[in-house]
Amino acid sequence: MAKCLRCKKEATIFIDSLRFCEDCFKIYFENSFLRAINGEGLNKKMLTKDEKVLVAVSGGKDSMVLWYLLKKYEFNITTLHINLNYGDFSEESLKVVKDFASKIQSPLIVFDLKEDFDIDMKEIFSRNKNREFCSICGLIKRYLLNKIAYDYNFDVIATGHNLDDGVAVVFKALLNWDLEILSRNHPILEKTHEKLIKKVKPLYRLQDKEIKIYADSIDIPHINIICPYKKGKVTLTKTKEVVDFIDKNYKGIKRSFYFGFLRNKNLFETQKPNLKECKVCGMPTTNENICNFCKLTGRKEIEV
Ligand code: AMP
Ligand code: ZN
């Protein structure tokens, strides 16, 4: 019988070279979250109880687990869900998020791309055929998360990005020697401009498979369907497949790769970007005149 590394009872959960009984797995999982929050290995705390946190929740398992843990450990949170209007996928996401908000009695704000911002993603996708859907959608979500957090005076935005996400982004950036992405990737992005809100990733130490096990063991609801636009060629998904293949042969490589990257981050420092204000929306941009959000959505002015 394999024994749990913490309590020596029978181990039922096996992750790389770790093995736990169910109770000790939950302790290990929550400790990993708390280690991130306390900034272990990062030289600064990620979150304090004084900060007003906007939790970005999609309805997927990562952000639902993040929401549950931030609430459990009594952070000052409000949750934000953006309805992207992607048919059944978005309807189910909205339902999961709304039901959970009332179940755990946690404040939730919902914005609708079409109704609140007059953004039709289908139309944007068809105007930008040479760009990956996920990259367009990601840019729009990032812009709106920041804009909403800024407009509503939040101190920090928390997202559900996990270890697999961090590894894939850094691995892909290394393949391309994309120094800008390498210098920017970090679990804590401090406020660098009055209108650029601090961003944190409290699940950055945890793997996709660990979050799945935790979500199931606590019965945290989440959507099970994949975004209809994620099908086809998504290079980050392909990178994750390559990393998973390597991980099968080198157990624990994801952790050592990403944590090693964070320890060596100074190797990738680039000059701080020179920020200007977008002539349309006034938000900071590295572009000369108009920010990428306003270019993509083709807008002349914005009322958020
Ligand atoms: P993704 O880009 O879908 O991998 O999502 C990364 C993170 O962004 C999630 O863990 C959430 O924190 C946030 N997020 C994604 N989609 C939404 C959404 N529709 N509304 C609010 N936050 C979202
Ligand atoms: Zn703009």
Short mmCIF file of C-alpha atoms and ligand atoms in Angstrom, two decimals:
data_model
loop_
_atom_site.label_atom_id
_atom_site.label_comp_id
_atom_site.label_asym_id
_atom_site.label_seq_id
_atom_site.Cartn_x
_atom_site.Cartn_y
_atom_site.Cartn_z
CA MET A 1 0.00 0.00 0.00
CA ALA A 2 1.37 3.41 -0.98
CA LYS A 3 1.26 5.77 1.97
CA CYS A 4 0.19 9.43 2.05
CA LEU A 5 3.32 11.60 2.41
CA ARG A 6 1.69 13.71 5.13
CA CYS A 7 -0.33 11.36 7.38
CA LYS A 8 0.84 7.85 6.31
CA LYS A 9 -2.73 6.65 5.68
CA GLU A 10 -3.40 4.99 2.34
CA ALA A 11 -2.60 7.33 -0.57
CA THR A 12 -5.31 7.66 -3.21
CA ILE A 13 -4.10 10.71 -5.14
CA PHE A 14 -0.84 10.57 -7.10
CA ILE A 15 0.70 13.69 -8.64
CA ASP A 16 4.18 13.36 -10.15
CA SER A 17 6.30 12.12 -7.25
CA LEU A 18 3.75 13.26 -4.60
CA ARG A 19 1.08 11.03 -3.06
CA PHE A 20 -1.73 11.95 -0.69
CA CYS A 21 -4.93 10.76 0.90
CA GLU A 22 -7.88 12.96 -0.06
CA ASP A 23 -7.80 15.15 3.08
CA CYS A 24 -4.06 15.78 2.87
CA PHE A 25 -4.34 16.58 -0.84
CA LYS A 26 -6.76 19.40 0.01
CA ILE A 27 -4.33 20.71 2.64
CA TYR A 28 -1.44 20.55 0.15
CA PHE A 29 -3.58 22.30 -2.50
CA GLU A 30 -4.75 25.13 -0.23
CA ASN A 31 -1.21 25.56 1.12
CA SER A 32 0.05 26.02 -2.46
CA PHE A 33 -2.58 28.72 -2.96
CA LEU A 34 -1.60 30.39 0.35
CA ARG A 35 2.10 30.20 -0.52
CA ALA A 36 1.31 32.11 -3.71
CA ILE A 37 -0.81 34.66 -1.84
CA ASN A 38 2.01 35.19 0.67
CA GLY A 39 4.46 35.68 -2.19
CA GLU A 40 6.78 32.79 -1.35
CA GLY A 41 9.74 32.98 -3.75
CA LEU A 42 8.39 36.18 -5.27
CA ASN A 43 9.91 38.69 -2.82
CA LYS A 44 6.56 40.38 -2.23
CA LYS A 45 3.10 39.52 -0.99
CA MET A 46 0.59 38.87 -3.76
CA LEU A 47 -2.56 40.00 -1.94
CA THR A 48 -3.52 41.54 1.38
CA LYS A 49 -6.92 41.61 3.06
CA ASP A 50 -7.04 45.42 2.67
CA GLU A 51 -7.01 45.31 -1.11
CA LYS A 52 -10.29 45.49 -3.05
CA VAL A 53 -10.07 42.50 -5.39
CA LEU A 54 -11.95 42.01 -8.66
CA VAL A 55 -12.02 38.26 -9.39
CA ALA A 56 -12.38 37.51 -13.11
CA VAL A 57 -14.52 34.40 -13.42
CA SER A 58 -15.27 32.60 -16.66
CA GLY A 59 -17.24 29.64 -15.25
CA GLY A 60 -14.31 27.27 -15.97
CA LYS A 61 -12.83 25.17 -13.15
CA ASP A 62 -9.76 27.38 -12.54
CA SER A 63 -11.52 30.67 -11.91
CA MET A 64 -14.35 28.94 -9.98
CA VAL A 65 -11.79 27.33 -7.64
CA LEU A 66 -10.03 30.69 -7.30
CA TRP A 67 -13.32 32.37 -6.36
CA TYR A 68 -14.08 29.65 -3.78
CA LEU A 69 -10.64 29.94 -2.14
CA LEU A 70 -10.54 33.75 -2.04
CA LYS A 71 -13.96 33.69 -0.39
CA LYS A 72 -12.98 30.87 1.99
CA TYR A 73 -9.91 32.81 3.15
CA GLU A 74 -11.98 36.01 3.55
CA PHE A 75 -10.46 38.33 0.99
CA ASN A 76 -12.34 41.49 0.03
CA ILE A 77 -13.72 40.23 -3.29
CA THR A 78 -16.24 41.08 -5.97
CA THR A 79 -16.55 38.76 -8.93
CA LEU A 80 -16.81 39.86 -12.56
CA HIS A 81 -18.14 37.74 -15.40
CA ILE A 82 -18.13 38.96 -18.99
CA ASN A 83 -20.83 37.41 -21.15
CA LEU A 84 -19.18 36.92 -24.53
CA ASN A 85 -22.41 35.81 -26.26
CA TYR A 86 -20.94 32.57 -27.62
CA GLY A 87 -24.29 30.70 -27.65
CA ASP A 88 -24.75 27.65 -25.37
CA PHE A 89 -21.20 28.01 -24.01
CA SER A 90 -21.86 31.53 -22.71
CA GLU A 91 -25.37 30.70 -21.47
CA GLU A 92 -24.09 27.78 -19.44
CA SER A 93 -21.15 29.84 -18.10
CA LEU A 94 -23.47 32.61 -16.96
CA LYS A 95 -25.78 30.14 -15.21
CA VAL A 96 -22.91 28.40 -13.37
CA VAL A 97 -21.50 31.73 -12.20
CA LYS A 98 -24.86 33.19 -11.10
CA ASP A 99 -25.91 30.02 -9.24
CA PHE A 100 -22.57 29.85 -7.40
CA ALA A 101 -22.77 33.55 -6.43
CA SER A 102 -26.11 32.99 -4.74
CA LYS A 103 -25.01 29.68 -3.21
CA ILE A 104 -21.95 31.13 -1.48
CA GLN A 105 -23.46 34.64 -1.15
CA SER A 106 -20.67 36.47 -2.93
CA PRO A 107 -21.14 39.73 -4.91
CA LEU A 108 -21.10 39.29 -8.69
CA ILE A 109 -21.08 41.86 -11.53
CA VAL A 110 -22.02 40.70 -15.02
CA PHE A 111 -21.19 42.65 -18.17
CA ASP A 112 -22.56 41.73 -21.57
CA LEU A 113 -20.32 42.40 -24.57
CA LYS A 114 -23.22 43.17 -26.88
CA GLU A 115 -25.52 45.06 -24.53
CA ASP A 116 -22.97 46.95 -22.47
CA PHE A 117 -20.18 47.56 -24.97
CA ASP A 118 -21.85 47.04 -28.36
CA ILE A 119 -19.21 44.47 -29.28
CA ASP A 120 -20.09 41.62 -31.62
CA MET A 121 -17.26 39.07 -31.48
CA LYS A 122 -18.45 37.22 -34.62
CA GLU A 123 -18.14 40.42 -36.59
CA ILE A 124 -14.66 41.14 -35.16
CA PHE A 125 -13.50 37.58 -35.95
CA SER A 126 -14.70 37.89 -39.54
CA ARG A 127 -12.87 41.21 -39.97
CA ASN A 128 -9.62 39.75 -38.56
CA LYS A 129 -9.36 36.33 -40.21
CA ASN A 130 -5.56 36.18 -40.05
CA ARG A 131 -5.52 36.35 -36.22
CA GLU A 132 -6.28 33.48 -33.83
CA PHE A 133 -9.71 33.76 -32.20
CA CYS A 134 -8.22 33.15 -28.73
CA SER A 135 -5.74 35.97 -29.13
CA ILE A 136 -8.48 38.43 -30.20
CA CYS A 137 -10.83 37.31 -27.42
CA GLY A 138 -7.98 37.42 -24.87
CA LEU A 139 -7.07 40.98 -25.86
CA ILE A 140 -10.69 42.17 -25.57
CA LYS A 141 -11.15 40.45 -22.18
CA ARG A 142 -7.87 41.84 -20.80
CA TYR A 143 -8.74 45.38 -21.90
CA LEU A 144 -12.26 45.26 -20.43
CA LEU A 145 -11.14 43.62 -17.16
CA ASN A 146 -8.64 46.41 -16.66
CA LYS A 147 -11.06 49.17 -17.73
CA ILE A 148 -13.85 47.91 -15.44
CA ALA A 149 -11.43 47.49 -12.50
CA TYR A 150 -10.16 51.03 -13.10
CA ASP A 151 -13.63 52.58 -13.48
CA TYR A 152 -14.91 50.86 -10.33
CA ASN A 153 -11.82 51.61 -8.22
CA PHE A 154 -10.56 48.09 -7.60
CA ASP A 155 -6.98 47.71 -6.35
CA VAL A 156 -6.26 44.40 -8.04
CA ILE A 157 -7.59 41.90 -10.59
CA ALA A 158 -7.24 38.16 -9.83
CA THR A 159 -7.43 35.62 -12.65
CA GLY A 160 -7.50 31.82 -12.68
CA HIS A 161 -4.32 31.28 -14.73
CA ASN A 162 -2.55 28.13 -13.52
CA LEU A 163 0.91 26.55 -13.76
CA ASP A 164 0.18 24.92 -17.14
CA ASP A 165 -0.76 28.36 -18.54
CA GLY A 166 2.46 29.94 -17.24
CA VAL A 167 4.61 27.10 -18.58
CA ALA A 168 2.98 27.21 -22.03
CA VAL A 169 3.31 30.99 -22.39
CA VAL A 170 6.98 30.99 -21.34
CA PHE A 171 7.84 27.89 -23.40
CA LYS A 172 6.25 29.37 -26.53
CA ALA A 173 7.95 32.73 -25.90
CA LEU A 174 11.32 30.97 -25.57
CA LEU A 175 10.78 29.12 -28.85
CA ASN A 176 10.25 32.50 -30.49
CA TRP A 177 12.76 34.38 -28.29
CA ASP A 178 9.97 36.82 -27.57
CA LEU A 179 11.78 38.88 -24.93
CA GLU A 180 8.86 41.20 -24.39
CA ILE A 181 6.59 38.36 -23.28
CA LEU A 182 9.39 36.82 -21.20
CA SER A 183 9.97 40.10 -19.39
CA ARG A 184 6.25 40.65 -18.81
CA ASN A 185 5.23 37.21 -17.53
CA HIS A 186 4.92 37.09 -13.74
CA PRO A 187 2.30 35.96 -11.18
CA ILE A 188 2.19 39.55 -9.87
CA LEU A 189 1.99 42.44 -12.32
CA GLU A 190 2.25 45.63 -10.29
CA LYS A 191 0.45 48.81 -11.25
CA THR A 192 2.77 50.58 -13.72
CA HIS A 193 0.41 53.38 -14.72
CA GLU A 194 -2.48 55.11 -13.01
CA LYS A 195 -4.88 53.35 -15.40
CA LEU A 196 -3.20 49.92 -15.42
CA ILE A 197 -4.51 47.96 -12.44
CA LYS A 198 -2.35 45.42 -10.58
CA LYS A 199 -2.97 41.80 -11.72
CA VAL A 200 -2.34 38.57 -9.82
CA LYS A 201 -2.54 34.82 -10.53
CA PRO A 202 -2.99 33.03 -7.17
CA LEU A 203 -3.19 29.55 -8.81
CA TYR A 204 0.15 29.90 -10.62
CA ARG A 205 1.78 27.13 -8.51
CA LEU A 206 -0.97 24.58 -9.28
CA GLN A 207 -1.30 22.30 -12.27
CA ASP A 208 -4.39 21.80 -14.37
CA LYS A 209 -4.75 18.18 -13.18
CA GLU A 210 -4.49 19.24 -9.51
CA ILE A 211 -7.19 21.89 -9.93
CA LYS A 212 -9.47 19.29 -11.55
CA ILE A 213 -9.05 16.91 -8.60
CA TYR A 214 -9.64 19.70 -6.07
CA ALA A 215 -12.73 21.05 -7.89
CA ASP A 216 -14.24 17.54 -7.96
CA SER A 217 -13.39 16.77 -4.35
CA ILE A 218 -15.07 19.96 -3.07
CA ASP A 219 -17.88 19.79 -5.66
CA ILE A 220 -17.20 23.19 -7.11
CA PRO A 221 -19.50 23.65 -10.11
CA HIS A 222 -17.93 24.57 -13.44
CA ILE A 223 -18.70 24.39 -17.14
CA ASN A 224 -17.70 21.26 -18.99
CA ILE A 225 -18.08 22.43 -22.57
CA ILE A 226 -15.19 23.88 -24.53
CA CYS A 227 -15.47 27.33 -26.05
CA PRO A 228 -16.78 26.94 -29.65
CA TYR A 229 -14.00 29.21 -30.91
CA LYS A 230 -11.22 27.22 -29.26
CA LYS A 231 -11.43 24.51 -31.94
CA GLY A 232 -8.84 24.37 -34.66
CA LYS A 233 -5.42 25.96 -34.61
CA VAL A 234 -4.63 27.46 -31.22
CA THR A 235 -0.88 27.59 -30.73
CA LEU A 236 -1.02 27.82 -26.94
CA THR A 237 -3.10 24.62 -26.78
CA LYS A 238 -0.59 22.94 -29.10
CA THR A 239 2.26 24.15 -26.87
CA LYS A 240 0.47 22.63 -23.85
CA GLU A 241 0.31 19.28 -25.69
CA VAL A 242 4.06 19.42 -26.35
CA VAL A 243 4.77 20.30 -22.71
CA ASP A 244 2.49 17.45 -21.52
CA PHE A 245 4.43 15.05 -23.73
CA ILE A 246 7.72 16.19 -22.14
CA ASP A 247 6.14 16.04 -18.66
CA LYS A 248 5.29 12.33 -19.15
CA ASN A 249 9.01 11.60 -19.34
CA TYR A 250 10.26 14.19 -16.85
CA LYS A 251 7.90 14.16 -13.86
CA GLY A 252 7.64 17.53 -12.13
CA ILE A 253 9.29 19.39 -15.03
CA LYS A 254 6.48 21.97 -15.23
CA ARG A 255 7.13 23.20 -11.70
CA SER A 256 10.90 23.29 -12.03
CA PHE A 257 10.67 24.97 -15.45
CA TYR A 258 8.34 27.77 -14.35
CA PHE A 259 9.81 28.33 -10.89
CA GLY A 260 13.30 28.35 -12.45
CA PHE A 261 12.09 30.94 -14.94
CA LEU A 262 10.86 33.15 -12.08
CA ARG A 263 14.22 32.80 -10.27
CA ASN A 264 16.05 33.82 -13.44
CA LYS A 265 13.66 36.53 -14.59
CA ASN A 266 16.34 39.21 -14.42
CA LEU A 267 17.91 37.58 -17.51
CA PHE A 268 14.94 38.71 -19.55
CA GLU A 269 14.45 42.29 -18.43
CA THR A 270 13.75 44.63 -21.34
CA GLN A 271 13.32 48.39 -21.30
CA LYS A 272 10.05 49.57 -19.73
CA PRO A 273 7.58 50.30 -22.54
CA ASN A 274 6.94 53.91 -23.35
CA LEU A 275 3.21 54.31 -22.71
CA LYS A 276 1.05 56.84 -24.53
CA GLU A 277 -2.68 57.52 -24.26
CA CYS A 278 -5.00 56.07 -26.89
CA LYS A 279 -6.48 58.96 -28.91
CA VAL A 280 -9.87 57.22 -28.90
CA CYS A 281 -10.40 55.80 -25.40
CA GLY A 282 -7.63 57.47 -23.36
CA MET A 283 -6.32 54.18 -21.97
CA PRO A 284 -2.55 53.55 -21.95
CA THR A 285 -1.04 51.91 -25.02
CA THR A 286 2.39 51.26 -26.50
CA ASN A 287 0.99 52.15 -29.94
CA GLU A 288 1.57 55.61 -31.36
CA ASN A 289 -2.09 56.70 -31.70
CA ILE A 290 -4.80 54.12 -31.19
CA CYS A 291 -4.78 51.14 -28.80
CA ASN A 292 -5.25 47.58 -30.08
CA PHE A 293 -8.69 47.31 -28.47
CA CYS A 294 -10.01 50.36 -30.33
CA LYS A 295 -8.37 49.15 -33.55
CA LEU A 296 -9.93 45.69 -33.25
CA THR A 297 -13.39 46.93 -32.34
CA GLY A 298 -13.14 49.72 -34.90
CA ARG A 299 -14.46 52.29 -32.46
CA LYS A 300 -14.32 56.04 -32.61
CA GLU A 301 -15.25 56.59 -28.98
CA ILE A 302 -16.09 54.41 -26.04
CA GLU A 303 -18.47 54.74 -23.15
CA VAL A 304 -17.81 52.00 -20.62
P1 AMP B 1 -8.69 32.13 -20.63
O1 AMP B 1 -8.17 33.31 -21.38
O2 AMP B 1 -10.05 31.69 -21.11
O3 AMP B 1 -7.72 31.02 -20.46
O4 AMP B 1 -8.97 32.67 -19.16
C1 AMP B 1 -7.97 33.09 -18.30
C2 AMP B 1 -8.60 33.79 -17.11
O5 AMP B 1 -9.29 34.96 -17.54
C3 AMP B 1 -9.66 32.96 -16.38
O6 AMP B 1 -9.07 32.10 -15.41
C4 AMP B 1 -10.51 34.02 -15.76
O7 AMP B 1 -9.92 34.51 -14.56
C5 AMP B 1 -10.49 35.13 -16.80
N1 AMP B 1 -11.65 35.03 -17.73
C6 AMP B 1 -11.74 34.31 -18.86
N2 AMP B 1 -12.94 34.46 -19.46
C7 AMP B 1 -13.64 35.33 -18.68
C8 AMP B 1 -14.96 35.89 -18.75
N3 AMP B 1 -15.80 35.59 -19.75
N4 AMP B 1 -15.34 36.75 -17.77
C9 AMP B 1 -14.49 37.07 -16.77
N5 AMP B 1 -13.24 36.57 -16.65
C10 AMP B 1 -12.82 35.71 -17.58
ZN ZN B 2 -8.29 52.78 -27.14
#
